Amino acid sequence: MAAPTNHAPRTRNARGDGGRLGDEIVAAATRLLERLPEGSITLRAIAREAGITAPSIYRHFDSVGAILRAVIEVTFADLEVVLREPPPHGNAAERLEATCHRYLLFAQEHPEQYRLLFGGAWNASALPSEEAAERAERAEIGQDAFRVLVGRLDECITEGMSLSENSFADSAALWVGLHGLASLRRTAPLFPWPSELEHELIRSLARLE
Amino acid sequence: MAAPTNHAPRTRNARGDGGRLGDEIVAAATRLLERLPEGSITLRAIAREAGITAPSIYRHFDSVGAILRAVIEVTFADLEVVLREPPPHGNAAERLEATCHRYLLFAQEHPEQYRLLFGGAWNASALPSEEAAERAERAEIGQDAFRVLVGRLDECITEGMSLSENSFADSAALWVGLHGLASLRRTAPLFPWPSELEHELIRSLARLE
DNA sequence: TGTACATCAGTGAACGCGCGTTCACTGATGTAC
DNA sequence: TGTACATCAGTGAACGCGCGTTCACTGATGTAC
């Protein structure tokens, strides 16, 4: 509280920012998830990957949980970009299928990042004791990616290719199906997955004709 | 190789077995999963829960991974029992829905055990460097539980309540949908889940009339 | 323009902790005679 | 039936390791005058 005896409060610039920033820490953690499971992502491992010492991290984040929260935000944005990429030519149903396929590809190519977003670890335990405000904020996270799916289904409805009468509810079902497929294909790769499962799942849940 | 100089090889009984057995260790690990996430299940935590010292575990299991493998086997058997419980009266479609609901209830009531079975951690990283034989054996694990689902769908087909022409493929799709719902409901509890999603998902994927 | 100084991102040493794992052991259990 | 002995499940002490976290520090960066 002790106010400075000087006349005006000064606003100092952040200095090292631009060089060794919190962004680099988040990027390092994201990179680690390309080759290590979430459980191996420790504060020291992140520091090592970022090329800094462990205590430096505290200038930017309170805990590993806070870093992972930032990774989640960035990764959801990445996923949204992937989903929004203009799909190849084709009708609305083909564009929807292409978008769904990209979702599955993202999950396959970045399995640990995908698990971080949707695997449930962070919700149950990794980020305990959060405030109501954080919960509300988190409810928003990922919604933008989901809206891409809703938009594609709306196009199908407009073009008369889907029987859906509630694009939100049916997109939710579609998301559930896609997630189930992404998750189980990785967990149970030895299960004799029917070859047309992806296609049939999308058709059923999006109520494509 | 050095053969004993005695005449015949003697077969000794296991002694402590019946008291402090490998089964108790597996039960302790299972119990821990009722209140702790998988990442906190350490060899020492299991020993503590079982009321023995840490080194004692090595008489029964090589590693925590081996214990978790045993937990997985036991838990799959539990799940199968739950699914097989005679469903309440009703037609084939109602019985199928009741079985699906039990699946979802199991996931909800034992989230960490469910995650161990289907969450993908054990496949990717928790149990590394396994032999081909183990992989093949693991492909069998859980199949019995899945067959319950196939059986219920077959009943629907027999009673003319499902349009499915391939009960295996459609059961796989149904499983995918159930897993997706179980998983996402837990990961994203703040998402505005449509109330009829479970019912609609089952109807779509099982091709119920 | 030059100099003295305040700021503060990042360092390096140190800590206590819980972990997996090893080892020689103990003492109850069952066997041989 | 009684005794001496082999077996072996479980113990308790000890180890080295990586972890999160603390602390006083250093030295480059930008500011005041």
XYZ file of C-alpha atoms (C1' of nucleotides) in Angstrom:
484
model
C 0.000 0.000 0.000
C 2.875 2.385 0.820
C 2.565 4.880 -2.049
C 5.767 6.033 -3.700
C 6.878 9.507 -2.637
C 7.386 10.419 -6.308
C 4.827 12.561 -8.028
C 3.184 10.412 -10.704
C 2.855 6.633 -10.985
C 5.052 5.431 -13.814
C 4.118 2.810 -16.273
C 7.079 0.651 -17.123
C 7.265 -1.432 -20.244
C 7.562 -5.103 -20.070
C 11.104 -5.816 -21.048
C 11.988 -9.411 -21.792
C 8.555 -9.762 -23.367
C 9.026 -10.276 -27.045
C 11.992 -12.475 -26.245
C 11.347 -15.062 -23.585
C 7.638 -14.705 -23.104
C 4.798 -16.603 -21.631
C 3.931 -17.457 -25.223
C 7.161 -19.393 -25.549
C 6.302 -21.371 -22.464
C 2.902 -22.255 -23.880
C 4.507 -23.175 -27.193
C 7.032 -25.373 -25.392
C 4.271 -27.160 -23.501
C 2.334 -27.662 -26.723
C 5.439 -29.069 -28.386
C 5.960 -31.467 -25.493
C 2.447 -32.804 -26.032
C 3.519 -33.859 -29.530
C 5.741 -36.530 -28.025
C 4.813 -37.014 -24.371
C 1.606 -37.934 -22.560
C 0.006 -35.270 -20.418
C 1.205 -36.883 -17.221
C 4.834 -36.257 -18.191
C 4.294 -32.547 -18.716
C 5.959 -31.158 -15.613
C 6.984 -27.630 -14.829
C 10.624 -28.611 -15.164
C 10.052 -30.435 -18.438
C 8.385 -27.365 -19.887
C 11.252 -25.155 -18.701
C 13.777 -27.552 -20.253
C 11.884 -27.541 -23.544
C 11.669 -23.756 -23.492
C 15.372 -23.471 -22.731
C 14.919 -21.631 -19.446
C 15.294 -22.544 -15.793
C 12.366 -23.835 -13.820
C 11.853 -20.829 -11.504
C 11.566 -18.483 -14.508
C 8.174 -19.919 -15.227
C 6.695 -18.393 -12.102
C 7.055 -14.906 -13.612
C 4.459 -15.962 -16.168
C 2.317 -18.727 -14.685
C 1.275 -19.790 -11.233
C 1.341 -23.481 -11.963
C 1.469 -26.167 -14.604
C -2.326 -26.123 -14.550
C -2.322 -22.500 -15.656
C 0.032 -23.318 -18.518
C -2.176 -26.184 -19.618
C -5.199 -23.914 -19.530
C -3.362 -21.615 -21.950
C -2.411 -24.587 -24.118
C -6.059 -25.605 -24.213
C -7.082 -22.153 -25.387
C -4.444 -22.048 -28.129
C -5.193 -25.592 -29.240
C -8.922 -24.951 -29.466
C -8.097 -21.987 -31.696
C -5.865 -24.241 -33.830
C -8.656 -26.781 -34.140
C -11.123 -24.120 -35.151
C -8.766 -22.905 -37.889
C -8.419 -26.439 -39.193
C -12.179 -26.912 -39.232
C -12.757 -23.581 -40.948
C -10.282 -24.223 -43.739
C -12.283 -23.998 -46.942
C -13.394 -27.520 -47.748
C -12.808 -28.836 -51.239
C -15.521 -28.292 -53.834
C -18.671 -30.288 -53.355
C -22.198 -29.954 -52.046
C -23.130 -29.164 -48.461
C -23.123 -32.810 -47.391
C -19.655 -33.323 -48.829
C -18.411 -30.177 -47.119
C -19.829 -31.388 -43.811
C -18.154 -34.746 -44.219
C -14.868 -33.062 -45.106
C -15.067 -30.950 -41.968
C -15.804 -34.018 -39.847
C -12.884 -35.797 -41.451
C -10.586 -32.912 -40.550
C -11.759 -33.149 -36.966
C -10.849 -36.824 -36.891
C -7.519 -36.145 -38.577
C -6.649 -33.510 -36.011
C -7.368 -36.004 -33.244
C -5.246 -38.626 -34.953
C -2.273 -36.383 -35.678
C -2.190 -34.649 -32.297
C -3.536 -37.305 -29.971
C -2.232 -35.877 -26.723
C -3.373 -32.380 -27.555
C -6.743 -33.781 -28.487
C -6.875 -35.703 -25.231
C -6.081 -32.521 -23.363
C -9.073 -30.803 -24.970
C -11.585 -33.616 -24.735
C -10.082 -36.392 -22.633
C -11.549 -35.153 -19.430
C -8.428 -35.119 -17.313
C -8.326 -31.372 -16.895
C -11.955 -31.170 -15.937
C -11.876 -33.793 -13.251
C -8.564 -33.281 -11.602
C -5.829 -31.390 -13.414
C -7.311 -28.009 -12.696
C -8.980 -28.311 -9.324
C -10.527 -25.686 -7.103
C -11.499 -23.194 -9.742
C -13.805 -20.261 -9.315
C -17.294 -19.986 -10.742
C -15.994 -17.316 -13.119
C -13.444 -19.741 -14.513
C -16.070 -22.381 -14.968
C -18.251 -19.982 -16.896
C -15.314 -18.868 -19.016
C -14.401 -22.447 -19.720
C -17.927 -23.173 -20.842
C -17.200 -20.755 -23.695
C -13.925 -22.379 -24.661
C -14.312 -24.610 -27.645
C -17.747 -23.274 -28.524
C -16.332 -21.522 -31.591
C -15.018 -24.803 -32.933
C -18.385 -26.402 -32.278
C -20.161 -23.606 -34.144
C -18.266 -24.524 -37.303
C -19.996 -27.882 -37.163
C -23.401 -26.303 -36.584
C -22.793 -23.999 -39.550
C -21.960 -26.864 -41.872
C -25.056 -28.748 -40.804
C -27.168 -25.617 -41.359
C -25.853 -25.529 -44.923
C -26.970 -29.112 -45.408
C -30.426 -28.239 -44.137
C -30.614 -25.190 -46.406
C -29.605 -27.256 -49.410
C -32.194 -29.853 -48.445
C -29.623 -32.569 -47.821
C -30.367 -33.133 -44.147
C -33.631 -34.000 -42.458
C -32.469 -32.309 -39.291
C -34.962 -30.005 -37.654
C -32.631 -28.886 -34.886
C -29.128 -28.212 -36.121
C -27.808 -27.509 -32.642
C -29.041 -30.762 -31.144
C -27.990 -32.816 -34.154
C -24.576 -31.157 -34.272
C -24.149 -32.063 -30.640
C -24.960 -35.667 -31.517
C -22.528 -35.510 -34.415
C -19.815 -34.120 -32.180
C -20.475 -36.910 -29.689
C -20.111 -39.465 -32.467
C -16.941 -37.937 -33.847
C -15.384 -37.750 -30.430
C -16.330 -41.321 -29.657
C -14.760 -42.479 -32.887
C -11.592 -40.430 -32.446
C -11.215 -41.617 -28.891
C -11.992 -45.310 -29.321
C -10.005 -45.741 -32.515
C -6.980 -44.694 -30.546
C -7.823 -46.617 -27.379
C -8.846 -49.799 -29.155
C -6.854 -49.871 -32.396
C -7.115 -53.655 -32.456
C -10.906 -53.634 -32.590
C -12.078 -54.689 -36.063
C -13.443 -51.282 -36.998
C -15.894 -51.464 -39.892
C -14.416 -49.558 -42.815
C -17.505 -47.484 -43.503
C -18.085 -46.584 -39.862
C -16.979 -42.967 -40.155
C -19.156 -42.347 -43.185
C -22.198 -44.111 -41.753
C -21.849 -42.402 -38.387
C -21.818 -38.965 -39.977
C -24.761 -39.776 -42.242
C -26.870 -41.136 -39.403
C -26.197 -38.381 -36.913
C -26.416 -35.509 -39.388
C -29.563 -37.117 -40.796
C -28.192 -36.900 -44.303
C -30.424 -38.273 -47.005
C 19.331 -75.136 -14.583
C 21.263 -76.712 -11.669
C 18.931 -79.584 -10.723
C 18.429 -80.228 -7.012
C 20.313 -83.279 -5.736
C 17.137 -84.496 -4.052
C 15.107 -87.211 -5.665
C 11.841 -85.590 -6.724
C 10.872 -81.961 -7.333
C 8.557 -80.827 -4.605
C 5.546 -78.692 -5.183
C 5.084 -76.268 -2.371
C 1.793 -74.593 -1.674
C 1.464 -70.904 -1.846
C 1.206 -69.795 1.731
C 0.089 -66.229 2.340
C -2.227 -66.622 -0.625
C -5.762 -66.458 0.642
C -4.677 -63.749 3.021
C -2.679 -60.989 1.475
C -2.967 -61.825 -2.172
C -2.460 -60.189 -5.514
C -6.241 -59.932 -5.576
C -6.148 -57.580 -2.613
C -3.660 -55.389 -4.417
C -5.907 -55.209 -7.466
C -8.894 -54.469 -5.239
C -6.936 -51.714 -3.506
C -5.987 -50.143 -6.837
C -9.605 -50.350 -7.974
C -10.735 -48.700 -4.765
C -8.213 -45.908 -5.254
C -9.708 -45.203 -8.659
C -12.997 -44.436 -6.942
C -11.466 -41.299 -5.466
C -8.218 -40.508 -7.288
C -7.335 -39.897 -10.922
C -5.219 -42.488 -12.647
C -2.119 -40.320 -12.459
C -2.139 -40.504 -8.662
C -2.213 -44.279 -8.584
C 1.353 -45.005 -7.554
C 2.888 -48.222 -6.322
C 3.210 -46.734 -2.862
C -0.358 -45.425 -2.859
C -1.626 -48.884 -3.745
C 0.487 -50.463 -1.003
C -0.829 -47.927 1.505
C -4.419 -48.619 0.464
C -3.832 -52.365 0.709
C -2.225 -51.986 4.126
C 1.124 -53.465 3.142
C 4.589 -52.064 2.523
C 5.628 -51.013 -0.953
C 8.207 -53.749 -1.624
C 5.613 -56.443 -0.895
C 3.943 -55.661 -4.178
C 6.884 -56.995 -6.151
C 6.045 -60.539 -5.037
C 2.843 -60.212 -7.059
C 3.368 -57.640 -9.790
C 6.311 -56.320 -11.745
C 5.038 -52.777 -11.957
C 2.102 -50.462 -11.521
C 1.325 -51.084 -15.195
C 0.823 -54.769 -14.487
C -1.542 -53.954 -11.632
C -3.536 -51.612 -13.844
C -3.750 -54.312 -16.490
C -5.323 -56.561 -13.880
C -7.674 -53.773 -12.811
C -8.706 -53.343 -16.424
C -9.541 -57.030 -16.709
C -11.586 -57.055 -13.516
C -13.362 -53.832 -14.413
C -14.299 -55.066 -17.865
C -15.816 -58.110 -16.192
C -17.741 -55.830 -13.810
C -19.037 -53.797 -16.726
C -20.135 -56.919 -18.542
C -22.072 -58.082 -15.480
C -23.807 -54.713 -15.260
C -24.730 -54.824 -18.930
C -25.992 -58.390 -18.693
C -28.262 -57.742 -15.721
C -31.752 -58.633 -16.847
C -33.299 -55.435 -18.163
C -36.765 -54.491 -16.943
C -39.753 -55.741 -18.899
C -40.285 -54.210 -22.298
C -39.738 -54.888 -25.940
C -36.364 -55.395 -27.595
C -35.867 -51.685 -28.273
C -36.578 -50.829 -24.648
C -34.208 -53.517 -23.498
C -31.483 -52.148 -25.777
C -32.035 -48.640 -24.470
C -31.942 -49.896 -20.890
C -28.626 -51.622 -21.571
C -27.194 -48.477 -23.147
C -28.379 -46.482 -20.168
C -26.580 -48.874 -17.835
C -23.415 -48.370 -19.836
C -23.697 -44.612 -19.405
C -24.498 -44.982 -15.733
C -21.426 -47.117 -15.176
C -19.293 -44.436 -16.821
C -20.887 -41.760 -14.681
C -20.606 -43.604 -11.385
C -17.063 -44.878 -11.897
C -15.516 -42.167 -14.052
C -11.879 -42.979 -13.395
C -12.396 -46.694 -13.877
C -14.247 -45.959 -17.076
C -11.433 -43.693 -18.205
C -8.966 -46.465 -17.510
C -10.897 -48.804 -19.795
C -11.658 -46.416 -22.629
C -9.738 -43.219 -21.989
C -6.771 -44.247 -24.019
C -4.040 -43.538 -21.509
C -3.042 -47.146 -21.065
C -2.880 -47.808 -24.735
C -0.684 -44.884 -25.650
C 1.702 -44.656 -22.788
C 0.830 -46.295 -19.503
C 1.705 -49.779 -20.685
C 4.560 -49.291 -23.120
C 6.749 -51.811 -24.831
C 4.402 -54.756 -24.817
C 4.740 -57.924 -26.805
C 2.656 -58.883 -29.795
C 1.068 -61.611 -27.672
C -0.083 -59.046 -25.162
C -1.494 -56.908 -27.899
C -3.477 -59.816 -29.267
C -4.702 -60.729 -25.803
C -5.732 -57.165 -25.186
C -7.708 -57.138 -28.399
C -9.906 -59.746 -26.704
C -10.372 -57.752 -23.532
C -13.674 -55.982 -23.481
C -15.064 -57.943 -26.407
C -17.435 -59.807 -24.106
C -18.957 -56.556 -22.918
C -19.316 -55.418 -26.507
C -21.059 -58.661 -27.437
C -23.841 -57.856 -24.985
C -24.588 -54.806 -27.092
C -24.533 -56.826 -30.310
C -26.908 -59.336 -28.744
C -29.405 -56.673 -27.739
C -29.345 -55.166 -31.207
C -29.862 -58.623 -32.719
C -32.990 -58.941 -30.612
C -34.261 -55.658 -32.013
C -33.640 -56.896 -35.537
C -35.402 -60.179 -34.806
C -38.403 -58.361 -33.385
C -38.417 -56.065 -36.413
C -37.682 -52.975 -34.415
C -34.376 -52.081 -36.061
C -33.614 -51.528 -39.723
C -30.016 -52.631 -39.142
C -28.638 -55.079 -41.662
C -25.302 -55.484 -39.928
C -25.622 -55.770 -36.174
C -21.877 -55.821 -35.653
C -21.192 -52.618 -37.579
C -24.175 -50.832 -36.094
C -23.305 -51.973 -32.587
C -19.833 -50.559 -33.143
C -21.407 -47.252 -34.151
C -23.657 -47.402 -31.111
C -20.691 -48.076 -28.853
C -18.869 -45.128 -30.405
C -21.852 -42.904 -29.718
C -22.261 -44.095 -26.140
C -18.607 -43.636 -25.428
C -18.612 -40.184 -26.956
C -21.566 -39.184 -24.823
C -20.136 -40.669 -21.628
C -16.806 -39.007 -22.242
C -17.963 -35.560 -23.335
C -20.667 -35.229 -20.719
C -17.941 -35.544 -18.155
C -15.361 -33.393 -19.939
C -17.795 -30.643 -20.892
C -20.497 -30.646 -18.207
C -21.190 -26.983 -18.911
C -22.131 -27.609 -22.518
C -25.901 -27.185 -22.959
C -26.590 -30.840 -23.633
C -29.943 -31.382 -25.339
C -32.150 -33.369 -23.008
C -33.163 -35.970 -25.558
C -29.634 -36.503 -26.868
C -29.126 -39.916 -25.301
C -32.433 -41.228 -26.593
C -31.977 -39.784 -30.090
C -28.394 -40.998 -30.332
C -29.388 -44.552 -29.520
C -32.344 -44.483 -31.899
C -30.255 -43.139 -34.781
C -27.302 -45.420 -34.386
C -29.283 -48.583 -33.664
C -31.573 -47.645 -36.558
C -34.625 -48.072 -34.375
C -37.914 -47.422 -36.064
C 24.030 13.645 -25.672
C 25.815 11.408 -21.443
C 25.482 9.404 -16.966
C 23.572 7.518 -12.850
C 19.942 4.769 -11.392
C 15.525 1.990 -10.960
C 13.364 -1.948 -12.809
C 12.665 -6.683 -13.346
C 13.183 -11.157 -16.439
C 15.766 -14.793 -15.738
C 19.535 -17.484 -12.868
C 21.580 -20.954 -9.864
C 21.811 -23.071 -5.550
C 19.243 -25.198 -2.225
C 15.238 -27.346 0.275
C 12.016 -31.143 1.450
C 9.035 -34.641 -0.555
C 7.184 -38.786 -2.576
C 8.495 -41.812 -5.779
C 10.372 -46.689 -7.543
C 13.560 -50.000 -6.361
C 17.276 -52.842 -3.698
C 18.502 -55.579 0.011
C 19.217 -58.328 4.043
C 16.004 -59.732 7.352
C 12.141 -62.093 10.072
C 8.976 -65.012 11.452
C 4.872 -67.733 10.380
C 3.662 -71.798 7.527
C 3.987 -76.222 6.030
C 7.133 -80.612 5.271
C 10.268 -84.513 6.230
C 11.398 -87.947 9.100
C 2.795 -87.565 17.475
C 6.912 -84.527 17.953
C 10.827 -82.001 16.330
C 14.057 -79.909 13.301
C 14.188 -77.576 9.112
C 13.148 -75.454 4.427
C 10.235 -72.159 2.348
C 8.808 -67.686 1.269
C 5.261 -63.619 1.994
C 5.931 -59.563 3.879
C 9.120 -56.011 6.478
C 11.957 -51.941 7.308
C 15.830 -49.299 6.225
C 18.123 -47.197 2.704
C 19.320 -45.383 -2.000
C 19.146 -42.036 -5.858
C 15.996 -39.308 -8.660
C 13.002 -35.759 -10.454
C 9.750 -32.993 -8.779
C 7.732 -28.136 -7.155
C 9.061 -24.259 -4.783
C 12.020 -20.580 -2.182
C 15.434 -17.233 -2.237
C 19.078 -13.960 -2.851
C 21.340 -12.681 -6.901
C 22.753 -10.638 -11.569
C 22.913 -8.083 -15.345
C 20.547 -6.225 -19.354
C 16.910 -2.766 -20.332
C 14.870 1.455 -20.267
C 14.215 6.156 -17.600
C 15.245 10.627 -15.382
C 17.733 14.502 -15.491
